[in-house]
Coordinates of C-alpha atoms and ligand atoms in Angstrom, one line a residue:
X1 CA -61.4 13.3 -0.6
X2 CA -58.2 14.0 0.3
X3 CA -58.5 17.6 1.3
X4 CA -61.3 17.3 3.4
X5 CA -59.1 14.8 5.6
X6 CA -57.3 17.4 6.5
X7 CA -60.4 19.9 8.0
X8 CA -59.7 20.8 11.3
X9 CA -62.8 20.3 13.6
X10 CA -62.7 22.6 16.0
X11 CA -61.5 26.1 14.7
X12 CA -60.7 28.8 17.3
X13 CA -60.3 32.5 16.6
X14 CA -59.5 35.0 18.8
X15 CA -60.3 38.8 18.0
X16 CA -63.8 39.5 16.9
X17 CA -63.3 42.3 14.5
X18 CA -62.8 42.5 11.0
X19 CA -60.5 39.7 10.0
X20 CA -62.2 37.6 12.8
X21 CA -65.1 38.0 11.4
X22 CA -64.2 37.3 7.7
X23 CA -62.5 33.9 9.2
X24 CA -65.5 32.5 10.2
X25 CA -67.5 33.5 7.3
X26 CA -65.3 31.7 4.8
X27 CA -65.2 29.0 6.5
X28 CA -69.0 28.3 6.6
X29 CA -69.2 30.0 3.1
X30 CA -67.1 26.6 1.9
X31 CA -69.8 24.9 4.1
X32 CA -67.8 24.2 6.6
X33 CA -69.0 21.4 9.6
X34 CA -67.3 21.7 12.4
X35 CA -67.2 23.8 15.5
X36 CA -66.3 27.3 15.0
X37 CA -65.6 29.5 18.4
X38 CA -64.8 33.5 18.4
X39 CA -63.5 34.9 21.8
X40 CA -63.2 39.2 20.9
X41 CA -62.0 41.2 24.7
X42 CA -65.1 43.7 23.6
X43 CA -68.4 43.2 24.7
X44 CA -71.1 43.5 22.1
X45 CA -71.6 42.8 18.5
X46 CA -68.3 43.2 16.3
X47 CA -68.2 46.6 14.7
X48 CA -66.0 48.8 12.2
X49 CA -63.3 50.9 13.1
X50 CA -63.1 53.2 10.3
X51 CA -65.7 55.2 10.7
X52 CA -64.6 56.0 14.8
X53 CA -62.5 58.9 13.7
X54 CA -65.2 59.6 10.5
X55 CA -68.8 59.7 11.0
X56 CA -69.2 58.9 14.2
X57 CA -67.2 61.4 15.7
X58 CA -69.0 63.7 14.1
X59 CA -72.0 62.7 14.5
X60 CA -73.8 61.8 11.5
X61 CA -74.0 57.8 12.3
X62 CA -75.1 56.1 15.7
X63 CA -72.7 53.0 17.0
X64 CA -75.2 50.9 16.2
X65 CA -75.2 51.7 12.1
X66 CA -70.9 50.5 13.3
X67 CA -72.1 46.7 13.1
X68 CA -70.1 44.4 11.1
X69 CA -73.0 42.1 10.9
X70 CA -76.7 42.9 12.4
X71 CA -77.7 39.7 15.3
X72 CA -79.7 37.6 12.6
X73 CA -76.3 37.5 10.3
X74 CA -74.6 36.4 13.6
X75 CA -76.8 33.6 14.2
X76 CA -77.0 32.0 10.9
X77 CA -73.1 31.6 10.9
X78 CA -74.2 29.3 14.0
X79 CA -71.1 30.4 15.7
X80 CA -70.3 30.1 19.6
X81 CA -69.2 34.2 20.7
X82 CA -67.4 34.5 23.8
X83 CA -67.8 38.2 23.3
X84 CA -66.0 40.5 26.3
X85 CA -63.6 37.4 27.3
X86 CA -59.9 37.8 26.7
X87 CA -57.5 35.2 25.5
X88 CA -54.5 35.6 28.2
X89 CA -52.2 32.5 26.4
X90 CA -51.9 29.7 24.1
X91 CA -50.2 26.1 24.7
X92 CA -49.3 24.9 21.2
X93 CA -48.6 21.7 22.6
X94 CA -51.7 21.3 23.9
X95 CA -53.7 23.2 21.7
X96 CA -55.7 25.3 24.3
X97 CA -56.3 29.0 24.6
X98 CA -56.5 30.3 28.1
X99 CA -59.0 32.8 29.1
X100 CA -59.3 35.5 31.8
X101 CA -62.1 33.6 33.2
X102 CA -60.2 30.8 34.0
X103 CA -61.9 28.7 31.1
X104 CA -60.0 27.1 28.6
X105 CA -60.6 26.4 25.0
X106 CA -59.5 23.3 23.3
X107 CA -58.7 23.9 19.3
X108 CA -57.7 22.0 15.8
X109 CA -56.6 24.9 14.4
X110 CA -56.3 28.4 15.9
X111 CA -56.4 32.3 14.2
X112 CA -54.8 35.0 15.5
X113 CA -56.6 38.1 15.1
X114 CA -56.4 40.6 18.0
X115 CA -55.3 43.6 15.8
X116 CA -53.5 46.3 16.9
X117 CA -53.6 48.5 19.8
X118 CA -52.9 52.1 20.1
X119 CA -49.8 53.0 21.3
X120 CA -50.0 55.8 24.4
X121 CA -46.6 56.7 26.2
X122 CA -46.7 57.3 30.1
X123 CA -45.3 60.8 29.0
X124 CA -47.9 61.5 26.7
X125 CA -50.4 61.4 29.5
X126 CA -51.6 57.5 29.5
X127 CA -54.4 57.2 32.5
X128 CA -54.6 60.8 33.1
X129 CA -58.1 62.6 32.7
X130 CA -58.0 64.7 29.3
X131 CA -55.8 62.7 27.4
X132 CA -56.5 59.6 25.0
X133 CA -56.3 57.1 22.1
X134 CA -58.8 56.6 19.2
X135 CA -59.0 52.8 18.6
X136 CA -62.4 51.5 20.1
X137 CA -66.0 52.4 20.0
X138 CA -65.6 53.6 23.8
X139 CA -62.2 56.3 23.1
X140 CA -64.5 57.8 19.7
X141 CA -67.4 58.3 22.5
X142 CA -65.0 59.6 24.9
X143 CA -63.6 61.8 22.3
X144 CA -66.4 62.6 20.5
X145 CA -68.2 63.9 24.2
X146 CA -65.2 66.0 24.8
X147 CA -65.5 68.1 21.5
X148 CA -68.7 68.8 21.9
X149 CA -67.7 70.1 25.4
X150 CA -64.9 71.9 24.0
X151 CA -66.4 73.7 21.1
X152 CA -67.2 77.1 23.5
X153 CA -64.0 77.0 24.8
X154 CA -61.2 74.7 25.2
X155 CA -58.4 73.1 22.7
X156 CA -57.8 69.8 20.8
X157 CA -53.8 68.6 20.7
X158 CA -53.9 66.2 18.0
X159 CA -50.3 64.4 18.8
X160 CA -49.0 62.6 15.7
X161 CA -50.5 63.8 12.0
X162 CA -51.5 60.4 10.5
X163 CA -54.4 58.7 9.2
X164 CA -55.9 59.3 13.1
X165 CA -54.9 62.4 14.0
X166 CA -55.7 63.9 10.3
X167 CA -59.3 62.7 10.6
X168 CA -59.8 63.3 13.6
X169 CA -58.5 67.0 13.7
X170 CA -60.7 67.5 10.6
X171 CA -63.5 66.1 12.0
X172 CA -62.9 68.6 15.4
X173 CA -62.8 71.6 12.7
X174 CA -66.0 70.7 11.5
X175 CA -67.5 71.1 15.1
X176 CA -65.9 74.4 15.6
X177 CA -63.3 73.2 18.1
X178 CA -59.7 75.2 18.0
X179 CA -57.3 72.2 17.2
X180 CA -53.2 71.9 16.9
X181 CA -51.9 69.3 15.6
X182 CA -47.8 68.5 16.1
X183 CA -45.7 65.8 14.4
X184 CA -41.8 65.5 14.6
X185 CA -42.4 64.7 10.7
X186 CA -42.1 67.7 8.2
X187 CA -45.4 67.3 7.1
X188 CA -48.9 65.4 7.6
X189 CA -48.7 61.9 7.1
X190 CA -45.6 62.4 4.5
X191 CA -43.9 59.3 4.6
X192 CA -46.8 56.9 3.3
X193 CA -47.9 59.7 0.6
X194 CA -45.1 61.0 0.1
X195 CA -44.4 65.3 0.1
X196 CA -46.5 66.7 -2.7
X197 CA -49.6 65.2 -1.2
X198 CA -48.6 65.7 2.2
X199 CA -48.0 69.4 1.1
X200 CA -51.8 69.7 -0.4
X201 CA -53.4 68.2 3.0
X202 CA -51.2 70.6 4.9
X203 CA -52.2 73.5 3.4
X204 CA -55.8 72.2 3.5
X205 CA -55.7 71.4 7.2
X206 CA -54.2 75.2 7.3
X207 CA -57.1 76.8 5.3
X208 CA -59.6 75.0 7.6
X209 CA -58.2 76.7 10.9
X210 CA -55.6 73.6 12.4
X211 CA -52.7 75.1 13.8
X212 CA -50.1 72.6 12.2
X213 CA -46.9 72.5 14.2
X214 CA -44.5 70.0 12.0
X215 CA -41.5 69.2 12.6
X216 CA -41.4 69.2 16.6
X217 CA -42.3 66.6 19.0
X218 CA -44.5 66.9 21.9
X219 CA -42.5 66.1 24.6
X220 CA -45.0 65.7 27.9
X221 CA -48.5 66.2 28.6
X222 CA -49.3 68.8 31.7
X223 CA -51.9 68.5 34.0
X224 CA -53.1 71.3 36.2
X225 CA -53.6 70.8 39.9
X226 CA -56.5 68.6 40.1
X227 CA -54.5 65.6 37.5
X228 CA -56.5 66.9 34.5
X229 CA -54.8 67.8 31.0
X230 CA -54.1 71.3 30.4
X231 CA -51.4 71.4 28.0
X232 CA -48.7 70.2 25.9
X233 CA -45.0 71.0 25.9
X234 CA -42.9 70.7 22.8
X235 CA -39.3 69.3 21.9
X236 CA -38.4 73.2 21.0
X237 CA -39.8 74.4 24.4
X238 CA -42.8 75.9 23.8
X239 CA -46.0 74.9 25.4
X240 CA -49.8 74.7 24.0
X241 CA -53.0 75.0 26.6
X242 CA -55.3 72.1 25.9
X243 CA -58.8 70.9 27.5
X244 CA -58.0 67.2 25.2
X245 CA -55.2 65.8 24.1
X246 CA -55.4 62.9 21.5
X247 CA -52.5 60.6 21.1
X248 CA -52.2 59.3 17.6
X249 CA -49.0 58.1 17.7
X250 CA -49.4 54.6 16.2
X251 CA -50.8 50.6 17.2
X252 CA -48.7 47.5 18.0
X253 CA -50.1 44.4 17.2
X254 CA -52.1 43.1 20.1
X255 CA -49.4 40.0 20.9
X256 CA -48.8 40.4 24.6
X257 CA -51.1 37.1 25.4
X258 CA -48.6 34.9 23.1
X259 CA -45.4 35.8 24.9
X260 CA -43.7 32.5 25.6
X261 CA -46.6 30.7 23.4
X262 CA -44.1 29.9 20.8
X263 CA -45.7 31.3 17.9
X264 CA -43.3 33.0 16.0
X265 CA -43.3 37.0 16.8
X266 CA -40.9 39.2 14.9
X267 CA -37.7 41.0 16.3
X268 CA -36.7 43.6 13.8
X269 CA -38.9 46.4 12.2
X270 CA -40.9 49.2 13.8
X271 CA -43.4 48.6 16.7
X272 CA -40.5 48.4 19.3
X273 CA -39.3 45.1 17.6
X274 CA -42.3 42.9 17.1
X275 CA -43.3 42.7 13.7
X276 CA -46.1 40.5 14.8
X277 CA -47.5 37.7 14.4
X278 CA -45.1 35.7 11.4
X279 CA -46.6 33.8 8.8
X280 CA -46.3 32.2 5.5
X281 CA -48.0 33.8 2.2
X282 CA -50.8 32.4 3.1
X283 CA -51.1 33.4 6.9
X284 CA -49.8 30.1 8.7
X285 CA -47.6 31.0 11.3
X286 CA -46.9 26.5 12.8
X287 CA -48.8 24.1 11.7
X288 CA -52.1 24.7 13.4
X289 CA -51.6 28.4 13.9
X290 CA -52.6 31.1 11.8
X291 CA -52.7 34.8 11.4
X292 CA -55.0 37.7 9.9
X293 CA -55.3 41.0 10.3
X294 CA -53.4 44.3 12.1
X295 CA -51.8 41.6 14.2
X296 CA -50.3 39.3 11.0
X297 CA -47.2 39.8 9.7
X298 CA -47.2 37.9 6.1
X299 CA -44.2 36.8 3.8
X300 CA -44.6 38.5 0.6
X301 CA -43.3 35.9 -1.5
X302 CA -42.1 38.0 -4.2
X303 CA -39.5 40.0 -1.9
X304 CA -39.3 37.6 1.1
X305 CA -39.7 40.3 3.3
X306 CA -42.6 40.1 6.1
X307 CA -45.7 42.3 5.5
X308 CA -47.8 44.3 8.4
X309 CA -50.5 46.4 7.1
X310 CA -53.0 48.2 8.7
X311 CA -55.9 48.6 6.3
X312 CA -59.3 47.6 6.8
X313 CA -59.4 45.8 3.4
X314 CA -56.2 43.6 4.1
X315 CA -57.7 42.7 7.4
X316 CA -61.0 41.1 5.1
X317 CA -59.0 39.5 2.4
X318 CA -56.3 38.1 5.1
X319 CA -59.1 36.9 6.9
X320 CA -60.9 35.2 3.7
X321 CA -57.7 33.5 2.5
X322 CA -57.1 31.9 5.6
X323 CA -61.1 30.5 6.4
X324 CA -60.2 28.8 2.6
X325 CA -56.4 28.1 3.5
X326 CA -58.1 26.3 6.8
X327 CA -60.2 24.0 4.2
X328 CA -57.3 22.8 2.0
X329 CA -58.2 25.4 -0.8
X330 CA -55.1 27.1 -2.4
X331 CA -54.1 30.5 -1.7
X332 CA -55.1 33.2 -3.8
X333 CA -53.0 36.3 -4.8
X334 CA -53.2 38.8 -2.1
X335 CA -55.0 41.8 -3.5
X336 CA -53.5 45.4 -4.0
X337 CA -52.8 47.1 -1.2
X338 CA -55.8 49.8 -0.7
X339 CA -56.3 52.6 1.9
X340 CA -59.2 55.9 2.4
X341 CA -58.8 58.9 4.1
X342 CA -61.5 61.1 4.4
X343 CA -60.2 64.9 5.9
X344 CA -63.1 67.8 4.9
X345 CA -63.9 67.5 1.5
X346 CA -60.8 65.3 0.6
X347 CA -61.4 61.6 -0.2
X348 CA -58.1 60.4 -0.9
X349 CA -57.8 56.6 -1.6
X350 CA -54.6 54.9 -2.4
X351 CA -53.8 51.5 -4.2
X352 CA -50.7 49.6 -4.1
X353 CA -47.0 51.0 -2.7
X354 CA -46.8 55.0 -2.0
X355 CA -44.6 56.5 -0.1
X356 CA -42.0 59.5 0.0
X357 CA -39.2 57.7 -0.9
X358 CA -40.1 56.8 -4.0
X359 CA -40.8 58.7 -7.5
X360 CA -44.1 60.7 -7.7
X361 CA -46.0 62.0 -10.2
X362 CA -49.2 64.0 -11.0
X363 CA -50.8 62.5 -14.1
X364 CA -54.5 63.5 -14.1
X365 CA -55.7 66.8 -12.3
X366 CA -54.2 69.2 -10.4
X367 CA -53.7 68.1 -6.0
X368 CA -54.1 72.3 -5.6
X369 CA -57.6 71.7 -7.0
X370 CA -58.4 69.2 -4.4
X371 CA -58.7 67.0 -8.3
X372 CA -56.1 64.7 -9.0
X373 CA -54.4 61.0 -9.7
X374 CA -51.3 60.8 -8.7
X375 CA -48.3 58.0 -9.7
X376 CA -45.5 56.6 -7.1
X377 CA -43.0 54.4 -8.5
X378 CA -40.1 52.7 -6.4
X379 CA -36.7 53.6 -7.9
X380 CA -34.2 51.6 -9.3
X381 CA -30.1 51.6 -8.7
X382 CA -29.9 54.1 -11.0
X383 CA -32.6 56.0 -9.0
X384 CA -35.0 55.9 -11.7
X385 CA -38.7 54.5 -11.3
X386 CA -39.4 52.0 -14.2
X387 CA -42.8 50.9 -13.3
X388 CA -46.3 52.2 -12.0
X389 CA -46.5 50.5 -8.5
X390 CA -49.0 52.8 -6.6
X391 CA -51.5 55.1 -7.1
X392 CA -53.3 58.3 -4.8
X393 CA -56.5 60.1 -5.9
X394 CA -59.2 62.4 -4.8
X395 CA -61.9 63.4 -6.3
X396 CA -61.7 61.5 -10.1
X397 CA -63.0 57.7 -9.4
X398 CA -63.3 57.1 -12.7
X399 CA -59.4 57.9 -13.6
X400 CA -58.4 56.0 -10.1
X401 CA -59.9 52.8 -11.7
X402 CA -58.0 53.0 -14.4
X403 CA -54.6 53.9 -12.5
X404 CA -55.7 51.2 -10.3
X405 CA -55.1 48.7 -13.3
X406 CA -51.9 50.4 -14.4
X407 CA -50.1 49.3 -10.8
X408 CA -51.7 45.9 -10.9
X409 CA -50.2 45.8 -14.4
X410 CA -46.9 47.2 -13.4
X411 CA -47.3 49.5 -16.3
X412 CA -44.2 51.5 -17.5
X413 CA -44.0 54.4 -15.4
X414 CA -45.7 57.7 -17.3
X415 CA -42.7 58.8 -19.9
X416 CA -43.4 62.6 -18.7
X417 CA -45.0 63.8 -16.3
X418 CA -47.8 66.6 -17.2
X419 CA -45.8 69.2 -15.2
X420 CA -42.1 69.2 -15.7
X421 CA -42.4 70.5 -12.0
X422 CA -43.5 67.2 -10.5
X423 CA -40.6 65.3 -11.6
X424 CA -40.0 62.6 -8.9
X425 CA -39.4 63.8 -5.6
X426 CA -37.3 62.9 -3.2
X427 CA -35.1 64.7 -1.4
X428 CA -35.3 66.8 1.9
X429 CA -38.4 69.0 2.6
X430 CA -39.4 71.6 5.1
X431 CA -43.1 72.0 6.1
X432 CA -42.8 75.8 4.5
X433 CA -41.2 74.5 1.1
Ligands
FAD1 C1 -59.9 55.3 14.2 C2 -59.5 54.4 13.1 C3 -59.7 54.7 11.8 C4 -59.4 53.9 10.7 N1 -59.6 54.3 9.5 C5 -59.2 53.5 8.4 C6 -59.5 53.9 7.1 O1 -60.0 54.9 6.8 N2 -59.1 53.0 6.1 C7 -58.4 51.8 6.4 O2 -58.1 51.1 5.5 N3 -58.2 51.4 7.7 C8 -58.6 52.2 8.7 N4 -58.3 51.9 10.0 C9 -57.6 50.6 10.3 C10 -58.6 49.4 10.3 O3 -59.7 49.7 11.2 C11 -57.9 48.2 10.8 O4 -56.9 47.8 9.8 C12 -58.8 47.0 11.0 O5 -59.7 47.3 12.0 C13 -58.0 45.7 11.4 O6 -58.9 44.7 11.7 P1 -58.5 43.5 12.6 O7 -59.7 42.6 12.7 O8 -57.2 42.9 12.1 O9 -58.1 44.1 14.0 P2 -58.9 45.0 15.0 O10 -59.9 45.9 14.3 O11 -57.8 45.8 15.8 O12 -59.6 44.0 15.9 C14 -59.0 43.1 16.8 C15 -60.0 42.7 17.9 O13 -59.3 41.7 18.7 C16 -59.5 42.1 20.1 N5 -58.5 41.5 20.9 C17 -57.2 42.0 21.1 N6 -56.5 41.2 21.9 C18 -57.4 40.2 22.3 C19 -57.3 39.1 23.2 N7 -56.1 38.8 23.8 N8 -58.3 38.3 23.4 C20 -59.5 38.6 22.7 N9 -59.7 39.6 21.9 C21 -58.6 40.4 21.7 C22 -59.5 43.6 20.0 O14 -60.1 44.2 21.2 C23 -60.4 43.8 18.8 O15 -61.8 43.7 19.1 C24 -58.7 52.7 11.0 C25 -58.4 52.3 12.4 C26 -58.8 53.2 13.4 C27 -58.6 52.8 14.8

């Protein structure tokens, strides 16, 4: 068999999170042999990130319900966990990852899977007390204890009004804490759905007691006497009081250990110029190193242009398709891109490309009703859209699935929109249009 000549033996993946995990369980799922060794920086059990800014801050699930897989799944995917141990480098050459206990691990093939890490600006208050990320179990405790002291007195400055920030402001509402929420953008997270959308989950975030301050940036973090937090000043001068400050400004991919390794890290894009990890379509970034995850960076073939997402769902299919790329197997198409958001009683969910730069268009429901599918389509040199190639809804599943199969399609975008109104947008806004 010619393929299974070319099975690495010893397969070495570092990051033990999502697309770590789904590495290793491919690869035994195709019944694979040989050694299989997952070093994660975390101590403990993988566990899921989503739910850190959802229902665990707020309460209604323990960290241990977080678990990716429970310790009897663990063992039977007879896998050797350096759990809490950091890779600190990689020689290519010599196929070895170093570790940060001095150990070294030798491998046939090695995945790259550290993820991202949040981003948290010395001026933005990095190491003081009162001011924090959300990316791991221990900042959603942190956080989570903080509310709960805040809620009969004190403030939450959400800085930066994406995914993060959004849930986690709504999630602070819920417990009765006074939140403000600032982003130099015009609205919340308006450049991946684009302004309509953004427009509706403004007005909701309103209605539900945020102080949303748009279109200024939050130029320092204050302390008081002691070190501790006690405010925020803004790009247009004015300042906010704050007990807790959350920083939600972003991840990089968690590439610091390969510098000098020779794997291939971008230079252009966003993320202060790494792009991360680079790989093929089907996540080989040299010959025995590959890529999954936050951290990945994949060629899509179709545009030549390298990929980043960061979507738990990507993370799992990257994952998959490498544990069967590793065994020979041929790639499969990646699937559609696919996001949740879950702010109060919005659960918006998004297949495919979105964004405010391209056409947008209600087609089922109405957003004002909290009820609606809504169309993006990327426009043409003529600055028309032609074709269906993403899709946002809340609250109608059953119309989503459907709109779901329109972008995979690339159905002709919708000849008129229901409301003459919602013509594709795109053109300035301001947060009070
Ligand atoms: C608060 C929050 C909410 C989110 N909500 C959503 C959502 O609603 N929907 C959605 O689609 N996505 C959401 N995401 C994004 C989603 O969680 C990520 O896309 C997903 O976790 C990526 O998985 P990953 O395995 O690639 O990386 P990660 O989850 O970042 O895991 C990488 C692991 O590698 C470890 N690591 C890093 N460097 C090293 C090293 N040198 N040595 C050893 N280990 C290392 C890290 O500590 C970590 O354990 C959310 C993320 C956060 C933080």
């Amino acid at each position: 068999m010619a393929a299974a000549a070319r099975h690495p033996g010893r397969v070495v993946v570092v990051g033990a999170s999502a697309a770590g995990l789904a590495v290793v369980e491919e690869l035994r799922r195709r019944d694979f042999a040989g050694e299989v060794t997952l070093i994660g920086d975390e101590p403990g059990l993988p566990y899921d990130r989503p739910p850190l800014s959802k229902q665990l801050l707020a309460g209604e699930w323990e960290a241990d319900r977080l678990l990716l897989r429970s310790p009897e799944q663990w063992d039977a995917l007879d896998v050797t966990y350096r759990a809490g141990t950091a890779a600190v480098g990689v020689d290519t050459d010599a196929r070895v990852v170093r570790l940060a206990d001095g150990g070294v691990c030798g491998y046939d093939a090695l995945v790259i899977a550290t993820g991202a890490r949040a981003v948290h600006p010395p001026a933005l208050g990095a190491g003081l007390s009162g001011a924090q990320v959300l990316r791991g179990l221990p900042d959603a405790l942190r956080l989570k204890a903080a509310l709960a002291g805040s809620a009969g007195g004190g403030r939450l400055v959400v800085v930066g009004a994406g995914f993060v920030g959004a849930e986690a402001a709504a999630v602070a509402r819920g417990m009765g804490v006074p939140v403000t929420m600032v982003d130099p953008l015009p609205l919340p997270m308006v450049n991946v759905l684009g302004v309509e959308i953004a427009r509706l989950l403004a007005a909701v975030h309103e209605e539900n007691g945020v102080d949303l301050r748009c279109g200024t940036g939050v130029s320092r973090v204050t302390t008081d006497g002691d070190g501790r937090v006690d405010g925020v000043e803004l790009a247009d001068g004015s300042r906010i009081a704050a007990t807790t400050v959350l920083v939600a400004v972003g991840a990089r991919p968690a590439v610091d250990w390969l510098a000098a390794s020779g794997v291939p890290l971008g230079e252009r894009g966003r993320d202060d110029g790494v792009l991360g990890v680079l790989c093929d379509a089907r996540g080989q970034a040299t010959g025995t190193v590959w890529a999954a995850g936050d951290v990945a960076a994949w060629k899509n073939p179709a545009t030549g242009r390298y990929v980043r997402a960061e979507h738990r769902l990507s993370a799992t299919e990257q994952g998959r398709a490498v544990g069967a790329a590793l065994l020979g197997a041929e790639p499969t198409p990646p699937g559609l891109p696919y996001f949740w958001s879950d702010q109060y009683h919005l659960k918006l969910q998004s297949y495919g490309a979105t964004g405010r730069d391209m056409a947008f268009a209600v087609v089922e429901g109405a957003p004002a009703e909290g009820r609606f599918v809504a169309v993006y389509g990327h426009l043409d040199a003529d600055g028309r859209p032609r074709q269906v190639d993403g899709v946002v809804a809340a609250g109608m599943a059953r119309a989503l699935r459907g709109w779901r199969q329109a972008v995979l399609d690339h159905a002709p975008w919708p000849a008129q929109s229901p409301d003459p109104d919602l013509a594709p947008v795109n053109g300035p806004v301001s947060s009070s249009s």
